[in-house]
JSON list of C-alpha atoms in Angstrom, two decimals:
[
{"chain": "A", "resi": 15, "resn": "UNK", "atom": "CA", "xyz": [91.67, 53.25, -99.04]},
{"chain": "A", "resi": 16, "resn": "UNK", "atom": "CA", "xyz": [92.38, 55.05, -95.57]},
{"chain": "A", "resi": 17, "resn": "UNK", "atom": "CA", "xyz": [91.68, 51.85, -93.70]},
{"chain": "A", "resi": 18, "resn": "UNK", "atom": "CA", "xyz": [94.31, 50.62, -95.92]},
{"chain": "A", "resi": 19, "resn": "UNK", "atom": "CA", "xyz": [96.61, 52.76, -93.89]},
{"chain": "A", "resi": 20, "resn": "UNK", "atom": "CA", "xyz": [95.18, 52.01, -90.89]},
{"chain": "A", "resi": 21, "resn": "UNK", "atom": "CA", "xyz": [95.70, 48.04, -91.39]},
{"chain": "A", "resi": 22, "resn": "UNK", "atom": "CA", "xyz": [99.15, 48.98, -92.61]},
{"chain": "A", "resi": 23, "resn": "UNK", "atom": "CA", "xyz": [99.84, 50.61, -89.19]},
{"chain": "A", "resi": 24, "resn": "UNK", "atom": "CA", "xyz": [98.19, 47.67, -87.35]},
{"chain": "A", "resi": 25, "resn": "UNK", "atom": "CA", "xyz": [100.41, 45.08, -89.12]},
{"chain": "A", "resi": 26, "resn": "UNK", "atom": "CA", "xyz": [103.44, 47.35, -88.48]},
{"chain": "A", "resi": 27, "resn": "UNK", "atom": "CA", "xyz": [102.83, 46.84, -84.70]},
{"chain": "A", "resi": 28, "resn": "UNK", "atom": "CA", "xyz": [102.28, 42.73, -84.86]},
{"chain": "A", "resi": 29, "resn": "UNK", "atom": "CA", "xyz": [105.92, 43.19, -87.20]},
{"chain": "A", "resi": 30, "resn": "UNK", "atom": "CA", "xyz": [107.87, 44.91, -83.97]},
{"chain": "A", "resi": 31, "resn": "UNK", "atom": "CA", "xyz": [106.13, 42.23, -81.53]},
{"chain": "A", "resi": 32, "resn": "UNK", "atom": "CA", "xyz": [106.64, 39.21, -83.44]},
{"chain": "A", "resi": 33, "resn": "UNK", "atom": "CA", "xyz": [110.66, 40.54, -83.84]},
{"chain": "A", "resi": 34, "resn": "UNK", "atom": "CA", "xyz": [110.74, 41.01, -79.87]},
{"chain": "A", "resi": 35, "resn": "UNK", "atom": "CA", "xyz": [108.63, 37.35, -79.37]},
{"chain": "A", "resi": 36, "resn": "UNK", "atom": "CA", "xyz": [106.58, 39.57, -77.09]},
{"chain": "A", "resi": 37, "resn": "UNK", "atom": "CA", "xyz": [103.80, 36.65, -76.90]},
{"chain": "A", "resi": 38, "resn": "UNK", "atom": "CA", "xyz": [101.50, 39.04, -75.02]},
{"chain": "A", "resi": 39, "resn": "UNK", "atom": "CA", "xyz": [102.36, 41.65, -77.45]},
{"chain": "A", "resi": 40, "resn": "UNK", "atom": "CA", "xyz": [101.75, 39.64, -80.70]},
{"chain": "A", "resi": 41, "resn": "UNK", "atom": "CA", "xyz": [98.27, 38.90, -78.92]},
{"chain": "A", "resi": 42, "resn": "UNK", "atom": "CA", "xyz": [97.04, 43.02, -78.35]},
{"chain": "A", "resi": 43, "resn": "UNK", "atom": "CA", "xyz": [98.65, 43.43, -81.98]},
{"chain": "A", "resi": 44, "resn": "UNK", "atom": "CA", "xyz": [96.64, 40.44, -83.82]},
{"chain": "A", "resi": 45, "resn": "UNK", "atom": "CA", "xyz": [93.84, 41.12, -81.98]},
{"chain": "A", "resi": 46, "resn": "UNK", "atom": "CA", "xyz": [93.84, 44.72, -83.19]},
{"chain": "A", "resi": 47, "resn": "UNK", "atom": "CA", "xyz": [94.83, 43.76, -86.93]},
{"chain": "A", "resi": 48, "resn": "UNK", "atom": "CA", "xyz": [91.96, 41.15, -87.08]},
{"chain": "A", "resi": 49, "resn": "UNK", "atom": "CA", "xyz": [89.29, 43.96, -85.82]},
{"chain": "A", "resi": 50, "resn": "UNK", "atom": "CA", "xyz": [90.06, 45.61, -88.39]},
{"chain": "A", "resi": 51, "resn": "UNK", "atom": "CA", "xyz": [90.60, 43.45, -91.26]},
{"chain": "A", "resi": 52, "resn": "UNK", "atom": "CA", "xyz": [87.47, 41.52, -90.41]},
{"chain": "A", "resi": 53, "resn": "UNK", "atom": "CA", "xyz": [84.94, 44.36, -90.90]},
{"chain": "A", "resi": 54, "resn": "UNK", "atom": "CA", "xyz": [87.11, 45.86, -93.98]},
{"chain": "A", "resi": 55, "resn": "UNK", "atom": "CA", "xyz": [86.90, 42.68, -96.18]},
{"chain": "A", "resi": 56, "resn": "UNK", "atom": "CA", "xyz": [83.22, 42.00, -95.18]},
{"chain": "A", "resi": 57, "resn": "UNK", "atom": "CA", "xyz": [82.79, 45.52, -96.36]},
{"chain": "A", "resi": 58, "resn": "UNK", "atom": "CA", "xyz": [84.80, 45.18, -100.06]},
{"chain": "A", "resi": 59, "resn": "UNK", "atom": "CA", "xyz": [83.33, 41.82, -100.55]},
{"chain": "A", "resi": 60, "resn": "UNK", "atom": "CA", "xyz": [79.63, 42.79, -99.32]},
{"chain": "A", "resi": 61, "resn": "UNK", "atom": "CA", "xyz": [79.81, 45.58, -101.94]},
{"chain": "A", "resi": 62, "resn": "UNK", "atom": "CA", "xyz": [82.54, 46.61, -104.70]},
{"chain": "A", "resi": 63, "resn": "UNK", "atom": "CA", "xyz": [83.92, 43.11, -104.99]},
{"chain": "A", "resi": 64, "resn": "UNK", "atom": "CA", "xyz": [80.02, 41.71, -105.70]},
{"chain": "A", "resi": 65, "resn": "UNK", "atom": "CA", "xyz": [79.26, 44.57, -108.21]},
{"chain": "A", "resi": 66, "resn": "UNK", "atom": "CA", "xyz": [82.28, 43.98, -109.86]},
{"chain": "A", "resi": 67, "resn": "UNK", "atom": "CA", "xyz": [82.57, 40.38, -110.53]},
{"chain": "A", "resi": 68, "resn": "UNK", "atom": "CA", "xyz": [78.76, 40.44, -112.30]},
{"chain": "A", "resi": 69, "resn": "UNK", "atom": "CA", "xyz": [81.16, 41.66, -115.21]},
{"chain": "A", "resi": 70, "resn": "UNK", "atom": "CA", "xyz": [83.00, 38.45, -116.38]},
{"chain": "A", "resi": 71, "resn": "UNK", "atom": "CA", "xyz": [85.84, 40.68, -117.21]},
{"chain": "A", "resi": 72, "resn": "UNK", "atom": "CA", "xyz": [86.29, 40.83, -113.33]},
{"chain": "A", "resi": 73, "resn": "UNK", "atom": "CA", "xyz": [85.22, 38.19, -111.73]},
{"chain": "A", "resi": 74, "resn": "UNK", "atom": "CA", "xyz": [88.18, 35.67, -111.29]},
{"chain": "A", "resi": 75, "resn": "UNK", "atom": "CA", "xyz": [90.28, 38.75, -110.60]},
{"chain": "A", "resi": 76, "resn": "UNK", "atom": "CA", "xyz": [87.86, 39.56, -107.70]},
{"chain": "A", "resi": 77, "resn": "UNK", "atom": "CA", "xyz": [87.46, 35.31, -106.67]},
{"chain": "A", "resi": 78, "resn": "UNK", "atom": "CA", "xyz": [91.54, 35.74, -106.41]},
{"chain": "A", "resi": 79, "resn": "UNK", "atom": "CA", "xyz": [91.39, 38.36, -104.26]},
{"chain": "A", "resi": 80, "resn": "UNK", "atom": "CA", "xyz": [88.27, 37.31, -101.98]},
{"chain": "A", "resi": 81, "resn": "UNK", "atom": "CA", "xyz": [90.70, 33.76, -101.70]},
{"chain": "A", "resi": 82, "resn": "UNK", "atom": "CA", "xyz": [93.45, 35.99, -100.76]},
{"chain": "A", "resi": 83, "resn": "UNK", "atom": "CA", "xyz": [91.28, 37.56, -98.11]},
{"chain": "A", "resi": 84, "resn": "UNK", "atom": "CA", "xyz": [90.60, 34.29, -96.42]},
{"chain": "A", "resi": 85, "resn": "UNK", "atom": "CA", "xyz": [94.52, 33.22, -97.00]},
{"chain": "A", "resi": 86, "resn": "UNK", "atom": "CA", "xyz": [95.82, 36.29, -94.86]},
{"chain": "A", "resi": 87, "resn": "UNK", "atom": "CA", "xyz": [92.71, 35.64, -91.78]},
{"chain": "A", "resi": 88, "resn": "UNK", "atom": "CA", "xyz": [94.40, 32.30, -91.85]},
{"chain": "A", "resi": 89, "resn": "UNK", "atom": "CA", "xyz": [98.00, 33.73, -91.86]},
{"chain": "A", "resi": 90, "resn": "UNK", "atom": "CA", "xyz": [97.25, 35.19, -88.81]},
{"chain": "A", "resi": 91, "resn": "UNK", "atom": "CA", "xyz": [95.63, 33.50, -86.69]},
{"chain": "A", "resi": 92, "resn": "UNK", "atom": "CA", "xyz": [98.98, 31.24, -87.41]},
{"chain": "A", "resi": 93, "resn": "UNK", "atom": "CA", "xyz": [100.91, 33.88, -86.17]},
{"chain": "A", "resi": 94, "resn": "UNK", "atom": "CA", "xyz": [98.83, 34.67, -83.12]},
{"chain": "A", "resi": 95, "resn": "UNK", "atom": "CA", "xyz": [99.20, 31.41, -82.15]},
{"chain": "A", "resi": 96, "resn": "UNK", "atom": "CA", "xyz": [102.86, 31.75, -81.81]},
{"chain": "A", "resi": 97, "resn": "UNK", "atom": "CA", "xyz": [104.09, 31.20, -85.66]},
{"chain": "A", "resi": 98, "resn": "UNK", "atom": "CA", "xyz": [105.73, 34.73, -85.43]},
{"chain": "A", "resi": 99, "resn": "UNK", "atom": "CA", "xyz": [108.61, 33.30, -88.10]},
{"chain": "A", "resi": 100, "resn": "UNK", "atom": "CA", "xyz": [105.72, 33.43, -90.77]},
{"chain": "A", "resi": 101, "resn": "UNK", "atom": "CA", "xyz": [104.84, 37.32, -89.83]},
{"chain": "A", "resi": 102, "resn": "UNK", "atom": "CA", "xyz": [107.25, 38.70, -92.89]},
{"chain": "A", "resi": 103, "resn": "UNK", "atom": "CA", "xyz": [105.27, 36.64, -95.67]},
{"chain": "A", "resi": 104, "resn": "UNK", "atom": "CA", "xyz": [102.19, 37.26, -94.28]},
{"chain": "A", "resi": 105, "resn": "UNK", "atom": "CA", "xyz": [103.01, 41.04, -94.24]},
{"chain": "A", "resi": 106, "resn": "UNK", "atom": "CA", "xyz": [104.38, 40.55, -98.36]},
{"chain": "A", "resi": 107, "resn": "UNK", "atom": "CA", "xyz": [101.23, 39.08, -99.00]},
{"chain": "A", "resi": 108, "resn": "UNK", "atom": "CA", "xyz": [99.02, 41.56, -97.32]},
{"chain": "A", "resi": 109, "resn": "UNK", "atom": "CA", "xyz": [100.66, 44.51, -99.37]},
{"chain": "A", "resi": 110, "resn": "UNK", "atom": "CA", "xyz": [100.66, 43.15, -102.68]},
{"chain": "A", "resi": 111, "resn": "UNK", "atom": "CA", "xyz": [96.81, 42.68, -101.95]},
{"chain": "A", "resi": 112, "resn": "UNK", "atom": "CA", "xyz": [96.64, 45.93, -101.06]},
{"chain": "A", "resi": 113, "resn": "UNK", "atom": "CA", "xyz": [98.51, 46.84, -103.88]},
{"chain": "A", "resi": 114, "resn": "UNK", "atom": "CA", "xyz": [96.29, 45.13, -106.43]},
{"chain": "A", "resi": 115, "resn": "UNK", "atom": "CA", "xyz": [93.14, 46.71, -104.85]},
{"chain": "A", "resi": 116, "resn": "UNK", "atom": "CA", "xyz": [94.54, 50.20, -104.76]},
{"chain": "A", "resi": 117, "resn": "UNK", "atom": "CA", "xyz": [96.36, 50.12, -108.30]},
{"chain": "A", "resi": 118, "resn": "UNK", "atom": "CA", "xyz": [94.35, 47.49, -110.36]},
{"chain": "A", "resi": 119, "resn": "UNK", "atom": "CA", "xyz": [91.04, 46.23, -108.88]},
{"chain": "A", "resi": 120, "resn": "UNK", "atom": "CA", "xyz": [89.65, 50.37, -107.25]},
{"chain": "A", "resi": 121, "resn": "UNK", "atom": "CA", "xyz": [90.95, 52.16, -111.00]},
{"chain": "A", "resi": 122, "resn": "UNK", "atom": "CA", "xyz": [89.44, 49.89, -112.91]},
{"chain": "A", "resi": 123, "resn": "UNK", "atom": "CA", "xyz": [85.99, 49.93, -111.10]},
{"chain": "A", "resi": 124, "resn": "UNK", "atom": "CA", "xyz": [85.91, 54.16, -111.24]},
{"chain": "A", "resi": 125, "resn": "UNK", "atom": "CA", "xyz": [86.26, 53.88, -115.03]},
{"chain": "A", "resi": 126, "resn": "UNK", "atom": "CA", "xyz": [83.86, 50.63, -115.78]},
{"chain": "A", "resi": 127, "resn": "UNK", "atom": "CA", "xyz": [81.09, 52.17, -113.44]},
{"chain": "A", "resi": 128, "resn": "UNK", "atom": "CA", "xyz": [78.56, 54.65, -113.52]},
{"chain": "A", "resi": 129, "resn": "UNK", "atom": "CA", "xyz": [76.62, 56.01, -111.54]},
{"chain": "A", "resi": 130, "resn": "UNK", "atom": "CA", "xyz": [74.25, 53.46, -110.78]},
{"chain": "A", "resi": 131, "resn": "UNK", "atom": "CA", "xyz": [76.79, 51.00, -109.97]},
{"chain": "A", "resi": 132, "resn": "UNK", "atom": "CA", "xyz": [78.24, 53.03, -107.41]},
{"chain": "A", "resi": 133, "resn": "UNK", "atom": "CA", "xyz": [74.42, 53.77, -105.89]},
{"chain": "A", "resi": 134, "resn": "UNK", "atom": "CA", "xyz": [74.65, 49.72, -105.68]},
{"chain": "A", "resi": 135, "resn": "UNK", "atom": "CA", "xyz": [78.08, 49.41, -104.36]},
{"chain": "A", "resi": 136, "resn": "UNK", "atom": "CA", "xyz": [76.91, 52.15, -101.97]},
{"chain": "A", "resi": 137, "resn": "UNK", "atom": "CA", "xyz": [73.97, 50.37, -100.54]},
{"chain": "A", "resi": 138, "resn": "UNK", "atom": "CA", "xyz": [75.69, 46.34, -100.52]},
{"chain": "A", "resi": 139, "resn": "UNK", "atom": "CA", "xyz": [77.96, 48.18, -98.43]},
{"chain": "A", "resi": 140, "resn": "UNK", "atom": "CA", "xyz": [77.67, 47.62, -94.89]},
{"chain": "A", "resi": 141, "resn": "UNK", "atom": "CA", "xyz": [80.12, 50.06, -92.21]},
{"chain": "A", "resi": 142, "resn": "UNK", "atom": "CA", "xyz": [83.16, 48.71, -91.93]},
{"chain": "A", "resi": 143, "resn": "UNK", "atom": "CA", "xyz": [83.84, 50.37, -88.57]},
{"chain": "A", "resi": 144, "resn": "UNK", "atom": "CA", "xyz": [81.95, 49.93, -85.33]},
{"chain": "A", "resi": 145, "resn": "UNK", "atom": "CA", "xyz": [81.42, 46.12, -85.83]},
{"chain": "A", "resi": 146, "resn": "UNK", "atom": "CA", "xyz": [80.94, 44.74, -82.66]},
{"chain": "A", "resi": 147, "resn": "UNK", "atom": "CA", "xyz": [81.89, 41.04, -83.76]},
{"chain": "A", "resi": 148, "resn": "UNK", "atom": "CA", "xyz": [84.82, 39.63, -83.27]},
{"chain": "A", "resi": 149, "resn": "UNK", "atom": "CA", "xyz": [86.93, 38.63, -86.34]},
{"chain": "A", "resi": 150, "resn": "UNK", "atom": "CA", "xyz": [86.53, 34.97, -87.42]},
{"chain": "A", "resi": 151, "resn": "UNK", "atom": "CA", "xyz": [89.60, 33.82, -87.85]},
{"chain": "A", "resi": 152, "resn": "UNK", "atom": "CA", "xyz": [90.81, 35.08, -84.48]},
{"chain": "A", "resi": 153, "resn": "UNK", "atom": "CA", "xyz": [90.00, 32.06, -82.74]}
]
C-alpha cells in the first residue's frame, strides 16, 4: 500500500503539469507515473490478484480490476501524448482503484488467507521496484 502513496504523489505532479500545459512537464511526470505503475501492477497481478481469483468468490472482482489496470496504462499514455483535458478522469479512476484494492480487494484477502496462501502470494511476487523495463504503455 505505500507505493500507493507513492503513485498518488506521481499523479499529483502529471495533475499540476497537465493544468500549466507544460508539454515537457507532462512528459518527466508520465514518464515517472508509468515507472511506477508498470512494475506495481505486474507485481499485484503476478501474485495477490492470481491467488485470489483461484477462489470463484474473487475472481471477476480481481478480472475487473486487472481490466482497470490496463484502462488507466491506456489513460495515460493518452495524456502523455498531449490529451491533458482527460488527466482529471484518469486521476478519478485511478483512486477509486486504489480505493477498491485498499478497502475491498487487500481486507478481504487477510481474512480468506492463511498462511500458505500468503507463502504463495509471497513467492508469485516479483519486486516491484528496481525494474529496469520501461512501462508498456509508455510508448
Amino acid at each position: 500500500m505505500a507505493e500507493h502513496v507513492e503513485i498518488i504523489n506521481a499523479s499529483g505532479d502529471l495533475r499540476r503539469a497537465c493544468e500549466r500545459r507544460d508539454d515537457a512537464a507532462v512528459e518527466r511526470a508520465a514518464h515517472r507515473l508509468g515507472h511506477l505503475l508498470d512494475p506495481h501492477t505486474s507485481a499485484e497481478e503476478s501474485g495477490i490478484f492470481a491467488v485470489l481469483s483461484e477462489d470463484p468468490e474473487f475472481t471477476d472482482h480481481v478480472a475487473t480490476l486487472c481490466a482497470e489496470h490496463d484502462d488507466l496504462g491506456r489513460q495515460l499514455v493518452a495524456i502523455r501524448r498531449g490529451e491533458h483535458r482527460r488527466f482529471p478522469v484518469f486521476e478519478r479512476a485511478l483512486r477509486d482503484h486504489i480505493d477498491r484494492e485498499e478497502n475491498g480487494l487487500f481486507p478481504a484477502a487477510a481474512i480468506a488467507f492463511a498462511g500458505p496462501e500468503w507463502d504463495r502470494v509471497e513467492s508469485l511476487t516479483p519486486a516491484a521496484h528496481g525494474h529496469p523495463h520501461e512501462h508498456p504503455h509508455a510508448v
